[in-house]
PDB file of C-alpha atoms in Angstrom:
ATOM      1  CA  GLU A  28     -12.806   9.190 -11.408  1.00 92.00           C
ATOM      2  CA  VAL A  29     -12.193   6.908  -8.238  1.00 94.00           C
ATOM      3  CA  GLN A  30     -11.941   8.818  -4.891  1.00 96.00           C
ATOM      4  CA  LEU A  31     -11.441   7.486  -1.466  1.00 97.00           C
ATOM      5  CA  VAL A  32     -11.847   9.674   1.252  1.00 97.00           C
ATOM      6  CA  GLU A  33     -10.964   8.532   4.952  1.00 98.00           C
ATOM      7  CA  SER A  34     -12.033  10.090   7.978  1.00 97.00           C
ATOM      8  CA  GLY A  35     -12.404   9.593  11.836  1.00 97.00           C
ATOM      9  CA  GLY A  36      -8.557   9.846  12.583  1.00 97.00           C
ATOM     10  CA  GLY A  37      -7.428  11.693  15.712  1.00 97.00           C
ATOM     11  CA  LEU A  38      -5.669  11.601  19.170  1.00 98.00           C
ATOM     12  CA  VAL A  39      -6.694   8.618  21.489  1.00 98.00           C
ATOM     13  CA  LYS A  40      -5.058   7.222  24.527  1.00 98.00           C
ATOM     14  CA  PRO A  41      -3.720   3.918  24.866  1.00 98.00           C
ATOM     15  CA  GLY A  42      -6.061   1.079  25.397  1.00 98.00           C
ATOM     16  CA  GLY A  43      -8.809   3.352  23.636  1.00 98.00           C
ATOM     17  CA  SER A  44     -10.887   2.743  20.507  1.00 98.00           C
ATOM     18  CA  LEU A  45     -11.345   4.611  17.184  1.00 98.00           C
ATOM     19  CA  ARG A  46     -13.314   3.852  13.926  1.00 98.00           C
ATOM     20  CA  LEU A  47     -11.978   5.047  10.765  1.00 98.00           C
ATOM     21  CA  SER A  48     -14.310   5.486   7.652  1.00 98.00           C
ATOM     22  CA  CYS A  49     -13.522   5.455   3.988  1.00 98.00           C
ATOM     23  CA  ALA A  50     -16.128   6.955   1.633  1.00 98.00           C
ATOM     24  CA  ALA A  51     -15.845   5.724  -1.988  1.00 97.00           C
ATOM     25  CA  SER A  52     -16.898   7.326  -5.152  1.00 96.00           C
ATOM     26  CA  GLY A  53     -16.362   6.275  -8.844  1.00 96.00           C
ATOM     27  CA  LEU A  54     -16.443   2.548  -7.736  1.00 95.00           C
ATOM     28  CA  THR A  55     -18.733   0.298  -5.785  1.00 94.00           C
ATOM     29  CA  VAL A  56     -16.871  -1.054  -2.745  1.00 93.00           C
ATOM     30  CA  SER A  57     -19.072  -4.151  -2.698  1.00 91.00           C
ATOM     31  CA  ASN A  58     -17.663  -5.353  -6.306  1.00 93.00           C
ATOM     32  CA  TYR A  59     -14.024  -5.403  -4.914  1.00 95.00           C
ATOM     33  CA  ASN A  60     -11.725  -6.484  -2.315  1.00 96.00           C
ATOM     34  CA  MET A  61     -11.036  -3.488  -0.108  1.00 97.00           C
ATOM     35  CA  ASN A  62      -8.011  -2.833   2.169  1.00 98.00           C
ATOM     36  CA  TRP A  63      -6.247  -0.767   4.860  1.00 98.00           C
ATOM     37  CA  VAL A  64      -2.645   0.063   4.669  1.00 98.00           C
ATOM     38  CA  ARG A  65      -0.855   2.046   7.308  1.00 98.00           C
ATOM     39  CA  GLN A  66       2.482   4.038   7.423  1.00 96.00           C
ATOM     40  CA  ALA A  67       3.927   4.968  10.767  1.00 96.00           C
ATOM     41  CA  PRO A  68       6.234   8.101  11.318  1.00 94.00           C
ATOM     42  CA  GLY A  69       9.442   7.368   9.511  1.00 92.00           C
ATOM     43  CA  LYS A  70       8.574   3.883   8.690  1.00 94.00           C
ATOM     44  CA  GLY A  71       7.355   2.182   5.416  1.00 94.00           C
ATOM     45  CA  LEU A  72       4.137   0.940   4.211  1.00 95.00           C
ATOM     46  CA  GLU A  73       2.464  -1.846   6.155  1.00 97.00           C
ATOM     47  CA  TRP A  74      -0.651  -3.963   5.265  1.00 98.00           C
ATOM     48  CA  VAL A  75      -3.470  -3.970   8.141  1.00 98.00           C
ATOM     49  CA  ALA A  76      -6.732  -5.637   6.907  1.00 98.00           C
ATOM     50  CA  SER A  77      -8.546  -6.907   3.859  1.00 97.00           C
ATOM     51  CA  ILE A  78     -12.063  -7.727   3.235  1.00 96.00           C
ATOM     52  CA  SER A  79     -13.264  -9.904   0.342  1.00 93.00           C
ATOM     53  CA  SER A  80     -15.915  -8.415  -2.248  1.00 88.00           C
ATOM     54  CA  SER A  81     -18.471 -10.751  -0.763  1.00 82.00           C
ATOM     55  CA  SER A  82     -17.529  -9.671   2.904  1.00 77.00           C
ATOM     56  CA  SER A  83     -17.192 -13.628   3.542  1.00 83.00           C
ATOM     57  CA  TYR A  84     -13.642 -13.220   4.197  1.00 94.00           C
ATOM     58  CA  THR A  85     -11.603 -10.897   6.303  1.00 96.00           C
ATOM     59  CA  TYR A  86      -7.760 -10.840   6.772  1.00 97.00           C
ATOM     60  CA  PHE A  87      -5.501  -9.290   9.265  1.00 98.00           C
ATOM     61  CA  ALA A  88      -1.910  -8.569   9.785  1.00 98.00           C
ATOM     62  CA  ASP A  89      -0.938 -10.413  13.101  1.00 97.00           C
ATOM     63  CA  LEU A  90      -0.124  -7.221  14.895  1.00 97.00           C
ATOM     64  CA  VAL A  91      -3.860  -6.142  14.823  1.00 98.00           C
ATOM     65  CA  LYS A  92      -5.619  -9.376  14.789  1.00 97.00           C
ATOM     66  CA  GLY A  93      -8.095  -9.648  17.469  1.00 97.00           C
ATOM     67  CA  ARG A  94      -8.002  -5.915  18.029  1.00 98.00           C
ATOM     68  CA  PHE A  95      -9.113  -4.587  14.731  1.00 98.00           C
ATOM     69  CA  THR A  96     -12.140  -5.418  12.572  1.00 98.00           C
ATOM     70  CA  ILE A  97     -12.876  -4.440   9.004  1.00 97.00           C
ATOM     71  CA  SER A  98     -16.319  -4.027   7.308  1.00 95.00           C
ATOM     72  CA  ARG A  99     -18.235  -2.220   4.800  1.00 94.00           C
ATOM     73  CA  ASP A 100     -21.600  -0.574   4.284  1.00 93.00           C
ATOM     74  CA  ASN A 101     -22.729  -1.314   0.729  1.00 91.00           C
ATOM     75  CA  ALA A 102     -25.518   1.160   1.046  1.00 94.00           C
ATOM     76  CA  LYS A 103     -23.172   3.948   1.918  1.00 96.00           C
ATOM     77  CA  ASN A 104     -20.480   2.770  -0.330  1.00 96.00           C
ATOM     78  CA  SER A 105     -18.074   2.888   2.516  1.00 97.00           C
ATOM     79  CA  LEU A 106     -15.349   0.810   4.250  1.00 97.00           C
ATOM     80  CA  TYR A 107     -14.683   0.792   7.854  1.00 98.00           C
ATOM     81  CA  LEU A 108     -11.727  -0.027  10.432  1.00 98.00           C
ATOM     82  CA  GLN A 109     -12.761  -0.631  13.882  1.00 98.00           C
ATOM     83  CA  MET A 110      -9.546  -0.265  16.146  1.00 98.00           C
ATOM     84  CA  ASN A 111      -9.792  -1.359  19.706  1.00 98.00           C
ATOM     85  CA  SER A 112      -7.281  -1.656  22.383  1.00 98.00           C
ATOM     86  CA  LEU A 113      -5.070   0.793  20.847  1.00 98.00           C
ATOM     87  CA  ARG A 114      -1.193   1.013  21.278  1.00 98.00           C
ATOM     88  CA  ALA A 115       1.453   3.581  20.863  1.00 97.00           C
ATOM     89  CA  GLU A 116       2.817   1.560  18.004  1.00 97.00           C
ATOM     90  CA  ASP A 117      -0.709   1.762  16.338  1.00 98.00           C
ATOM     91  CA  THR A 118       0.143   5.519  15.520  1.00 98.00           C
ATOM     92  CA  ALA A 119       0.239   6.006  11.932  1.00 98.00           C
ATOM     93  CA  VAL A 120      -1.440   7.377   8.781  1.00 97.00           C
ATOM     94  CA  TYR A 121      -4.057   4.817   7.673  1.00 98.00           C
ATOM     95  CA  TYR A 122      -4.900   4.520   4.003  1.00 98.00           C
ATOM     96  CA  CYS A 123      -8.060   3.012   2.412  1.00 98.00           C
ATOM     97  CA  ALA A 124      -6.981   1.179  -0.626  1.00 98.00           C
ATOM     98  CA  ALA A 125      -9.013  -0.745  -3.397  1.00 97.00           C
ATOM     99  CA  SER A 126      -8.149  -3.742  -5.319  1.00 97.00           C
ATOM    100  CA  ILE A 127      -9.445  -3.495  -8.841  1.00 94.00           C
ATOM    101  CA  THR A 128      -6.842  -5.270 -11.114  1.00 93.00           C
ATOM    102  CA  ALA A 129      -6.233  -8.056  -8.778  1.00 93.00           C
ATOM    103  CA  THR A 130      -6.797  -9.380  -5.084  1.00 93.00           C
ATOM    104  CA  GLY A 131      -3.853  -8.227  -3.117  1.00 95.00           C
ATOM    105  CA  LEU A 132      -2.916  -5.288  -5.475  1.00 97.00           C
ATOM    106  CA  PHE A 133      -3.683  -1.601  -4.159  1.00 98.00           C
ATOM    107  CA  ASP A 134      -4.934   0.298  -7.388  1.00 97.00           C
ATOM    108  CA  TYR A 135      -6.428   3.262  -5.569  1.00 97.00           C
ATOM    109  CA  TRP A 136      -5.778   4.710  -2.360  1.00 97.00           C
ATOM    110  CA  GLY A 137      -7.156   7.604  -0.232  1.00 97.00           C
ATOM    111  CA  GLN A 138      -5.159  10.395   1.212  1.00 95.00           C
ATOM    112  CA  GLY A 139      -5.011   8.863   4.644  1.00 96.00           C
ATOM    113  CA  ALA A 140      -6.175   9.557   8.055  1.00 97.00           C
ATOM    114  CA  LEU A 141      -3.825  10.183  11.064  1.00 97.00           C
ATOM    115  CA  VAL A 142      -4.290   8.003  14.170  1.00 98.00           C
ATOM    116  CA  THR A 143      -2.183   9.121  17.104  1.00 98.00           C
ATOM    117  CA  VAL A 144      -2.225   6.990  20.219  1.00 98.00           C
ATOM    118  CA  SER A 145      -0.668   8.838  23.117  1.00 97.00           C
ATOM    119  CA  SER A 146      -1.334   9.563  26.738  1.00 96.00           C
TER     120      SER A 146
ATOM    121  CA  GLU B   9       5.787 -14.544   5.976  1.00 95.00           C
ATOM    122  CA  ILE B  10       7.658 -13.469   2.511  1.00 97.00           C
ATOM    123  CA  VAL B  11      10.202 -10.700   3.503  1.00 98.00           C
ATOM    124  CA  LEU B  12      11.095  -8.027   0.627  1.00 98.00           C
ATOM    125  CA  THR B  13      14.297  -6.393   0.938  1.00 98.00           C
ATOM    126  CA  GLN B  14      14.980  -3.179  -1.204  1.00 98.00           C
ATOM    127  CA  SER B  15      18.255  -1.727  -2.316  1.00 96.00           C
ATOM    128  CA  PRO B  16      19.537   0.722  -2.182  1.00 97.00           C
ATOM    129  CA  ALA B  17      17.981   2.551   0.654  1.00 97.00           C
ATOM    130  CA  THR B  18      18.837   5.820  -1.093  1.00 97.00           C
ATOM    131  CA  LEU B  19      19.540   6.941  -4.576  1.00 97.00           C
ATOM    132  CA  SER B  20      20.749  10.294  -5.461  1.00 97.00           C
ATOM    133  CA  LEU B  21      20.811  10.938  -9.387  1.00 97.00           C
ATOM    134  CA  SER B  22      20.481  13.823 -11.603  1.00 97.00           C
ATOM    135  CA  PRO B  23      17.618  14.669 -14.051  1.00 97.00           C
ATOM    136  CA  GLY B  24      18.018  12.492 -17.207  1.00 97.00           C
ATOM    137  CA  GLU B  25      20.054   9.689 -15.666  1.00 97.00           C
ATOM    138  CA  ARG B  26      18.833   6.163 -15.214  1.00 98.00           C
ATOM    139  CA  ALA B  27      17.441   4.949 -11.721  1.00 98.00           C
ATOM    140  CA  THR B  28      17.682   1.155 -10.995  1.00 98.00           C
ATOM    141  CA  LEU B  29      15.792  -0.041  -7.806  1.00 98.00           C
ATOM    142  CA  SER B  30      16.133  -3.582  -6.639  1.00 98.00           C
ATOM    143  CA  CYS B  31      13.870  -5.741  -4.650  1.00 98.00           C
ATOM    144  CA  ARG B  32      14.720  -9.074  -3.535  1.00 98.00           C
ATOM    145  CA  ALA B  33      12.190 -11.666  -2.068  1.00 98.00           C
ATOM    146  CA  SER B  34      12.979 -14.228   0.639  1.00 98.00           C
ATOM    147  CA  GLN B  35      11.358 -16.833  -1.414  1.00 97.00           C
ATOM    148  CA  SER B  36       9.538 -16.906  -4.810  1.00 98.00           C
ATOM    149  CA  VAL B  37       6.673 -14.639  -5.370  1.00 98.00           C
ATOM    150  CA  SER B  38       6.342 -15.841  -9.047  1.00 97.00           C
ATOM    151  CA  SER B  39       5.640 -12.598 -10.889  1.00 97.00           C
ATOM    152  CA  TYR B  40       3.090 -11.236  -8.272  1.00 98.00           C
ATOM    153  CA  LEU B  41       5.242  -8.257  -7.380  1.00 98.00           C
ATOM    154  CA  ALA B  42       4.210  -4.557  -7.545  1.00 98.00           C
ATOM    155  CA  TRP B  43       5.931  -1.035  -7.271  1.00 98.00           C
ATOM    156  CA  TYR B  44       4.310   2.025  -5.648  1.00 98.00           C
ATOM    157  CA  GLN B  45       5.408   5.585  -5.584  1.00 98.00           C
ATOM    158  CA  ARG B  46       4.943   7.587  -2.434  1.00 95.00           C
ATOM    159  CA  LYS B  47       5.533  11.414  -2.439  1.00 93.00           C
ATOM    160  CA  PRO B  48       5.394  13.184   0.838  1.00 87.00           C
ATOM    161  CA  GLY B  49       1.693  14.541   1.564  1.00 87.00           C
ATOM    162  CA  GLN B  50       0.334  12.398  -1.209  1.00 91.00           C
ATOM    163  CA  ALA B  51      -1.355   8.994  -1.287  1.00 91.00           C
ATOM    164  CA  PRO B  52       0.764   6.039  -2.681  1.00 94.00           C
ATOM    165  CA  ARG B  53       0.324   5.229  -6.297  1.00 97.00           C
ATOM    166  CA  LEU B  54       0.536   2.061  -8.241  1.00 98.00           C
ATOM    167  CA  LEU B  55       3.222   2.114 -10.842  1.00 98.00           C
ATOM    168  CA  ILE B  56       3.761  -1.441 -11.848  1.00 98.00           C
ATOM    169  CA  TYR B  57       1.703  -4.706 -11.176  1.00 98.00           C
ATOM    170  CA  ASP B  58       2.716  -8.327 -11.569  1.00 97.00           C
ATOM    171  CA  ALA B  59       6.302  -7.355 -12.206  1.00 98.00           C
ATOM    172  CA  SER B  60       6.277  -5.620 -15.608  1.00 98.00           C
ATOM    173  CA  ASN B  61       2.755  -4.172 -16.154  1.00 98.00           C
ATOM    174  CA  ARG B  62       2.341  -0.516 -16.281  1.00 98.00           C
ATOM    175  CA  ALA B  63      -0.629   0.664 -14.166  1.00 97.00           C
ATOM    176  CA  THR B  64      -3.056   3.065 -16.152  1.00 94.00           C
ATOM    177  CA  GLY B  65      -1.635   6.462 -16.681  1.00 95.00           C
ATOM    178  CA  ILE B  66       1.916   5.576 -15.480  1.00 97.00           C
ATOM    179  CA  PRO B  67       4.686   7.127 -17.947  1.00 97.00           C
ATOM    180  CA  ALA B  68       6.530   4.794 -20.318  1.00 98.00           C
ATOM    181  CA  ARG B  69      10.007   5.980 -18.568  1.00 98.00           C
ATOM    182  CA  PHE B  70       8.938   3.498 -15.569  1.00 98.00           C
ATOM    183  CA  SER B  71       9.329  -0.329 -16.222  1.00 98.00           C
ATOM    184  CA  GLY B  72       9.782  -3.144 -14.228  1.00 98.00           C
ATOM    185  CA  SER B  73      11.171  -6.558 -14.833  1.00 98.00           C
ATOM    186  CA  GLY B  74      12.210  -9.952 -13.046  1.00 98.00           C
ATOM    187  CA  SER B  75      10.330 -13.023 -11.617  1.00 98.00           C
ATOM    188  CA  GLY B  76      10.918 -15.345  -8.762  1.00 97.00           C
ATOM    189  CA  THR B  77      13.061 -13.599  -6.054  1.00 98.00           C
ATOM    190  CA  ASP B  78      14.881 -10.631  -7.845  1.00 98.00           C
ATOM    191  CA  PHE B  79      12.954  -7.829  -9.418  1.00 98.00           C
ATOM    192  CA  THR B  80      13.848  -4.358 -10.622  1.00 98.00           C
ATOM    193  CA  LEU B  81      12.153  -1.032 -11.198  1.00 98.00           C
ATOM    194  CA  THR B  82      13.778   1.318 -13.762  1.00 98.00           C
ATOM    195  CA  ILE B  83      13.098   4.857 -14.373  1.00 98.00           C
ATOM    196  CA  SER B  84      14.859   5.273 -17.813  1.00 97.00           C
ATOM    197  CA  SER B  85      15.211   8.997 -17.620  1.00 97.00           C
ATOM    198  CA  LEU B  86      14.578  10.856 -14.313  1.00 97.00           C
ATOM    199  CA  GLU B  87      12.593  13.955 -13.990  1.00 97.00           C
ATOM    200  CA  PRO B  88      12.471  16.238 -10.987  1.00 96.00           C
ATOM    201  CA  GLU B  89       8.783  14.930 -10.313  1.00 96.00           C
ATOM    202  CA  ASP B  90      10.202  11.432  -9.762  1.00 97.00           C
ATOM    203  CA  SER B  91      11.731  12.449  -6.328  1.00 97.00           C
ATOM    204  CA  ALA B  92       9.870  10.003  -4.062  1.00 97.00           C
ATOM    205  CA  ALA B  93       9.992   6.915  -1.978  1.00 97.00           C
ATOM    206  CA  TYR B  94       9.339   3.534  -3.786  1.00 98.00           C
ATOM    207  CA  TYR B  95       8.004   0.367  -2.450  1.00 98.00           C
ATOM    208  CA  CYS B  96       7.787  -3.130  -3.669  1.00 98.00           C
ATOM    209  CA  GLN B  97       4.942  -5.329  -2.507  1.00 98.00           C
ATOM    210  CA  GLN B  98       4.296  -8.960  -3.016  1.00 98.00           C
ATOM    211  CA  ARG B  99       0.779 -10.667  -3.351  1.00 97.00           C
ATOM    212  CA  PHE B 100       1.772 -14.214  -4.125  1.00 97.00           C
ATOM    213  CA  ASN B 101       1.571 -15.659  -0.785  1.00 93.00           C
ATOM    214  CA  TRP B 102      -0.779 -13.890   1.637  1.00 94.00           C
ATOM    215  CA  PRO B 103      -1.742 -13.126   4.364  1.00 95.00           C
ATOM    216  CA  PRO B 104       0.239 -11.204   5.200  1.00 96.00           C
ATOM    217  CA  LEU B 105       0.767  -8.996   2.019  1.00 97.00           C
ATOM    218  CA  THR B 106       4.183  -7.438   2.509  1.00 98.00           C
ATOM    219  CA  PHE B 107       6.212  -4.534   1.349  1.00 98.00           C
ATOM    220  CA  GLY B 108       9.633  -3.765   1.117  1.00 98.00           C
ATOM    221  CA  GLY B 109      11.305  -0.986   3.249  1.00 97.00           C
ATOM    222  CA  GLY B 110      11.438   1.252   0.482  1.00 97.00           C
ATOM    223  CA  THR B 111      14.027   3.174  -1.699  1.00 98.00           C
ATOM    224  CA  LYS B 112      14.101   7.039  -1.657  1.00 97.00           C
ATOM    225  CA  VAL B 113      15.036   8.483  -4.778  1.00 98.00           C
ATOM    226  CA  GLU B 114      16.656  11.844  -4.597  1.00 97.00           C
ATOM    227  CA  ILE B 115      16.871  14.297  -7.496  1.00 95.00           C
ATOM    228  CA  LYS B 116      20.054  16.448  -7.418  1.00 93.00           C
TER     229      LYS B 116
END
């Protein structure tokens, strides 16, 4: 059974940093494109970032480009999202998602990690 | 950026009724359109990929159709557990990967 478990969420001040982790079991993250998707309170789903299976390519939504980085640790079978220069509008539940069937598809999702950016 | 517009915003139906949800793309996405279900407190779940393929474990009452710019998710006979928000998403031209604004299905 595939499980993705996010951690590292919390309350941070505007301008601060936070690092989200996603621990995977039942799949090997190095074999697949991995992604982060977020949902702000009362809003819809929004794609944030993706990393290719080879880690050669990373992609970001314009709103987070230059502030967020995505990476993985194959030895730990984990995915990460480093978030810098956080803004109030980054407040959301952040989901880790795996693309198994095809690139750009979100086959499996974690339960999410809440990030609140507030002074 | 491809914009996806979902309608209606809310659908209120009784158990056993048929639900028809629409997703329109601002330009063609071929068949690279997926549907997700999102229940409060739960992770989103992939229902349909590439317009009409059911994901693993998805009941047969969920079906998808369409190509190009117009897509439909149909729930043939609503069950109480189908109360959720439903989102379409395209992967034809990215980045960015984009989602529609969602349709909330309420069961009377």
